[in-house]
């Protein structure tokens, strides 16, 4: 190649193009020097600037070769001899270096841009950054400067217009990095036009615009265009569009943008279409990029997060919630700053039914690729919802949906995390023996995964196996779920090895171990586990997979029992069943459990037909032989025994419904009287369970027909002869015979109850009539058993005796099962429930003993009888048609059925409060059968079954209502013959209330149940078909139907239940406004009824009164009527016909209801403000509410009853808080235009708070702990009133003198001054002042304050006295001490507001009295229109005192001491007297004031240093320093050294502040500090056993005892830190870190002075604030100190004392630190 000028100049300047390295250009000089040399060579040429043309021609010709051109674009290399000071030899490219030369840059840029189109093909096929086109654009990026920016912009636009789309995309993306900031505007204008012209370039244009400076107008246009295109945008472009929208949004249009994104970004279709490319990483999938863009937008602006949360929170309907809302909540939850808000919003939405489990499931399942980075967040949300499932059952489906969906779609790591989380949820509570809903939900989730995704779950079986360690703590239903999981994992997973997998081997070992255990508890576990495995291995699906041994012909011929033994799975299942039966032969309760479990498996499972055949033939085949007896043989036995005189209890056939046609009977007499104890239990405890298995087998084999066993329903029962005189018979029976008679009757009842379970649903009329008769038989038998129990005084069924097998004996012995206290006092524990108190089997010496449990009635036994199935409700069906006479259900039978149904509803759908720190009681109390039966049915299934039978129940209710009207039973006056009618009605009302009150009925997942329930009620009043009616119409009809029963309700209890049901229906309605009027009529009718049984509902009266007020058209007027008309009339007449429930015994509930409604009404005014209601109306309502509250407080005060005081103190605080939080800020906004109304309201409110203040003082006199606990929080609520009123005036520019603080004396309820508040030992002068101060009068004229002397803890401050016209002043009590200590020393505050005083009033016309500030005085706030004259004395103090640093310390003066206190008094309450300050004990002993101050400072510094090394809290160090300072006002430094007293003070303070430290540590620290102060070696540390260590320990103990002795054990210290923070908040300085930090430091440093011992905390806090503000040149408001009840002179003096600390010089090495050193010091200096 021919060399040219371009080549030669580069070489001369230090750039070698032709080098051995063909890939890069070599610089033999530094690039900076190269640019300088090249520029000089060009400029120094005589032909400059014409030589540039030659230079560029040479460049053009030289760079025509693409390889050379790329070489110039790639990074260059630096010569090796220049590498001394460089880490790398790689430099910028040669082109980039040339672009930094100003004379070359413009032409070179044009050259580069013009060559871009040459590389179009390469750019299309190469996505790497080394593509030539991208290398060219890279040269133009991030230039140090642009010579001609406008020309560059024009050239870029020109190139964009003529280049293909691919190059346009690259150029537009690079624009923000190329152009100058000054050129952003023309670029933006062009890009906007281009975006409208070419939609394909939307994404790169938005990407560029996101990084360019845009004007608001431009942004709006672009944003609107982008939102319009969002719906039709390409999937890959959505991420960039979302990012642009969220990062360029402004607060004023964020709502529009969020709404647009939510409406046009359809994640529902996106999730189905967005299947990422296999080669693309999940994190780069379109969904992931979109979610990442949303997250970046949320992080970019905080207001975007807040706006999006608000937009989601504002959604009110379920259809309005979309997948994007759920995904955004996931994103917000993953961000630390918004995690709590997102979690709260999500939980609220779920609780309200707006976000459903299906929506969560769809969000996770269909968008798993986008959520790949959020599995931790989803797991955290799922865990949170699972933890809250105990309190909110509605979140359970959502929690389960998140766990299940996340497990299905996440990777192996997060699946392990999910299973681990569920494992922890289970074992965390099992370890503490606590049973919670969370455990049940966790097991249900694992079971669902095992049923639907067993292969993936099997990988983590090691976690689930860990639950076996806690098997003892699980309930039987939980054990059933657990072993269902194990069985599915071990037997159905695809990676199993037949049925011999390792997991199955372990489970099989557990089963055998549990079954062989002699304790019934563990045998039951073994039974549940073995049959769970049978249910899986003998299932139709699993058995169909393997036909080995069964033969293919078995499907074509009749199946025999041999076929069951041939199949390996069924054969092993049979072995498990036989093993369970064999191990339970001597445990009838466990054997009954086997039969019941098998019956459920047959009826509800999917067992193979061969297994069904085996169970039917092998297990149920001997039922007839064992239990059914021939009638002829029984008659022979009865006839034979009738003549045997030695038998007291003789057999007799009872309740033979088949009459003479009967051929069989159940011989209970023989079971009891002809067998020993073991055989009795074996026969009777398994009878019902085996019959349950028999009927299940019969149904399965005969397609639900029970013809093969229907003879049992009517057969007779062989009991005992009691036909002659039952009562006489029972008297003649011995104890043994009585027990036998009870057993016969008890188990006959169980048999009849099982017959009800089996035959209640049979539609045949004859069977139905017999079923009704059996129900009547149950009542008859229970009546007989009741008489027997009373005669026997106690009865315990056989299952309550624990059977213990005896080695070497054929039979067995029994001992009573201890299960708890007497059934008289509490429901006994079922013998079938888990017995945690079982111990190892021991020898039994007695065959029988008296059981520890006593059943005194059938009611106590009923919960332990055989459980009734929900199908028993079938006896209500067709009874009206087929029943007549004896076959018709009467009231007792209905009561029996409805009581049982109520118990089921209580156990399944009524939420049970659980103590989170204790063991939850069993959900189902009673027999094992009842517990098992209810545990297998879910709450929703129970609701569905009850709703199916609800029409029959309502039919009974309507019939009962007619009977009530015939009996004329009303208002609780129930006649004896009507009691059963009323009881039955009450039970049905309870059932209705429980149905509508089911917590999950509002869950969207249960919407069908809600609609069907409402439809049943509506159908009773609307005969026509209601299938097509809208839901709200059905709700109104249902409400109307139930409300009709309120017209003649029999008793008050039922009335309250009915109204609660009506209120619940209102809640279920989508529009409850329509039902309010009817509900108000009902509650008004109930309150106007003179109930005879009002005492039964006394606690519900408050609720009814609240409802009467709340549902009124004008609640405020209703409340006003109650307070101003009803109550006064009641106190006058003592009885009101219109309000018969208002009595002396119920007046408390009326008062509480009225106060609660006043609080609610005040809260509701906030919503009316938001609706722009007229200010006059709002103020009028507020005024009426305040007057109502004032009237209530006046009534309560006048009655002087502790019960009323308790209500007012407890509920009055809520009213004050609502008034303070809402009303006063509202007054602030409207004060300028409505100040007269505001003042009137405040005046009334002041009366309320003053009454409350009086009651609080009266409570102190009463010394009632129950009342006094409400006082501190009430006073704290009143405290804020003063500051809120102050803010009101400040924001409305009221005059400075319009607000001042005064004081109120503590008085009791009768107005007398509280004796505990009167200072003792006061002088006669003080007594005179008390008499003069009896009436509080304020004055506007300034007077000088007089210093008075009080004892110990009293302090004197200067007060400004003002006078006002008493008629024009309102006072509001506030701010009283909130602790007992402060209450003793504090005062009541009174706020005086006077906005009506005129300037014409003369101060001389008002009486002026001296105000004394003693223990009965407090701050007093007054508001008046004109400021008082300034006090010149105060101004002089401010002007004369300077707190700025100076070279010499400020002089000490008399004014630096605090106000004088009574002389010659000890340090009674923490502050010394004047004499003690001016002449301390140390000064009396000749120690100079300067030395004393220095030693005090040094001692405090030592305490602070030691506390820091000991890691004690600051409050302990501060307390120690205050005690140290106080001590030396009582003792001399000559007698006690600062070291021992300092150590003692710190040791004592660590105990006082509950941060105790060991003596050894304190000794080591103080020895270290002493050595350092004396400049002695600090290493090695002191030996803890040395004499020096013992001496220091003795000094600490001695110092502590001396402090306690000298201070009289008064070690209470009140620090000013909290006060200072409050004062800064009031002064609006809390956010000023410099002021707050300086003030805090001044408080810390002030501990070294005597200020804490001589001034009160308020003065110290004000002093610190004052100094800090002066340091920062911040001007405080005039008279600001008066707001905090301090005197400015004291504040200035305290400030001076604090500042003196900085000028004290310490000679640590030579100071006398011990008493003996002080003697030497004094002797030495006195001699000098």
Coordinates of C-alpha atoms in Angstrom, one line a residue, residues 1467 1470 1496 1500 1503 1515-1531 1541-1553 1599-1600 1602-1604 1606-1615 1647 1649 1652-1653:
X1467 CA -32.5 15.9 100.7
X1470 CA -33.9 14.6 95.4
X1496 CA -17.5 16.3 91.3
X1500 CA -19.0 11.9 87.1
X1503 CA -18.7 7.0 86.3
X1515 CA -29.9 5.7 81.8
X1516 CA -27.9 3.7 84.4
X1517 CA -24.9 6.0 84.0
X1518 CA -27.0 9.1 84.2
X1519 CA -28.8 7.8 87.3
X1520 CA -25.5 7.0 89.0
X1521 CA -24.1 10.5 88.3
X1522 CA -27.2 12.2 89.8
X1523 CA -27.0 10.0 92.9
X1524 CA -23.3 10.9 93.1
X1525 CA -24.1 14.6 93.0
X1526 CA -26.9 14.3 95.5
X1527 CA -24.7 12.4 98.0
X1528 CA -22.1 15.2 98.4
X1529 CA -24.9 17.6 99.4
X1530 CA -25.4 15.3 102.4
X1531 CA -21.7 14.3 103.0
X1541 CA -18.9 6.8 96.2
X1542 CA -18.6 6.8 92.4
X1543 CA -18.3 3.0 92.3
X1544 CA -21.1 2.6 94.8
X1545 CA -23.4 5.0 92.8
X1546 CA -22.8 3.1 89.6
X1547 CA -23.3 -0.3 91.3
X1548 CA -26.5 0.9 92.9
X1549 CA -27.8 2.5 89.7
X1550 CA -27.2 -0.7 87.7
X1551 CA -29.7 -2.3 90.1
X1552 CA -32.2 0.5 90.1
X1553 CA -32.3 0.5 86.3
X1599 CA -20.2 3.3 99.0
X1600 CA -23.5 1.8 98.1
X1602 CA -23.5 5.0 102.5
X1603 CA -25.5 6.4 99.5
X1604 CA -28.7 4.6 100.6
X1606 CA -27.5 9.4 103.5
X1607 CA -30.2 9.7 100.9
X1608 CA -32.8 7.9 103.0
X1609 CA -33.2 5.2 100.4
X1610 CA -34.6 7.8 98.0
X1611 CA -32.9 6.7 94.8
X1612 CA -35.7 7.8 92.3
X1613 CA -34.2 9.9 89.5
X1614 CA -36.3 11.6 86.8
X1615 CA -34.2 12.3 83.7
X1647 CA -24.5 15.3 84.2
X1649 CA -22.5 19.6 86.9
X1652 CA -29.4 17.6 87.8
X1653 CA -29.4 17.8 91.6

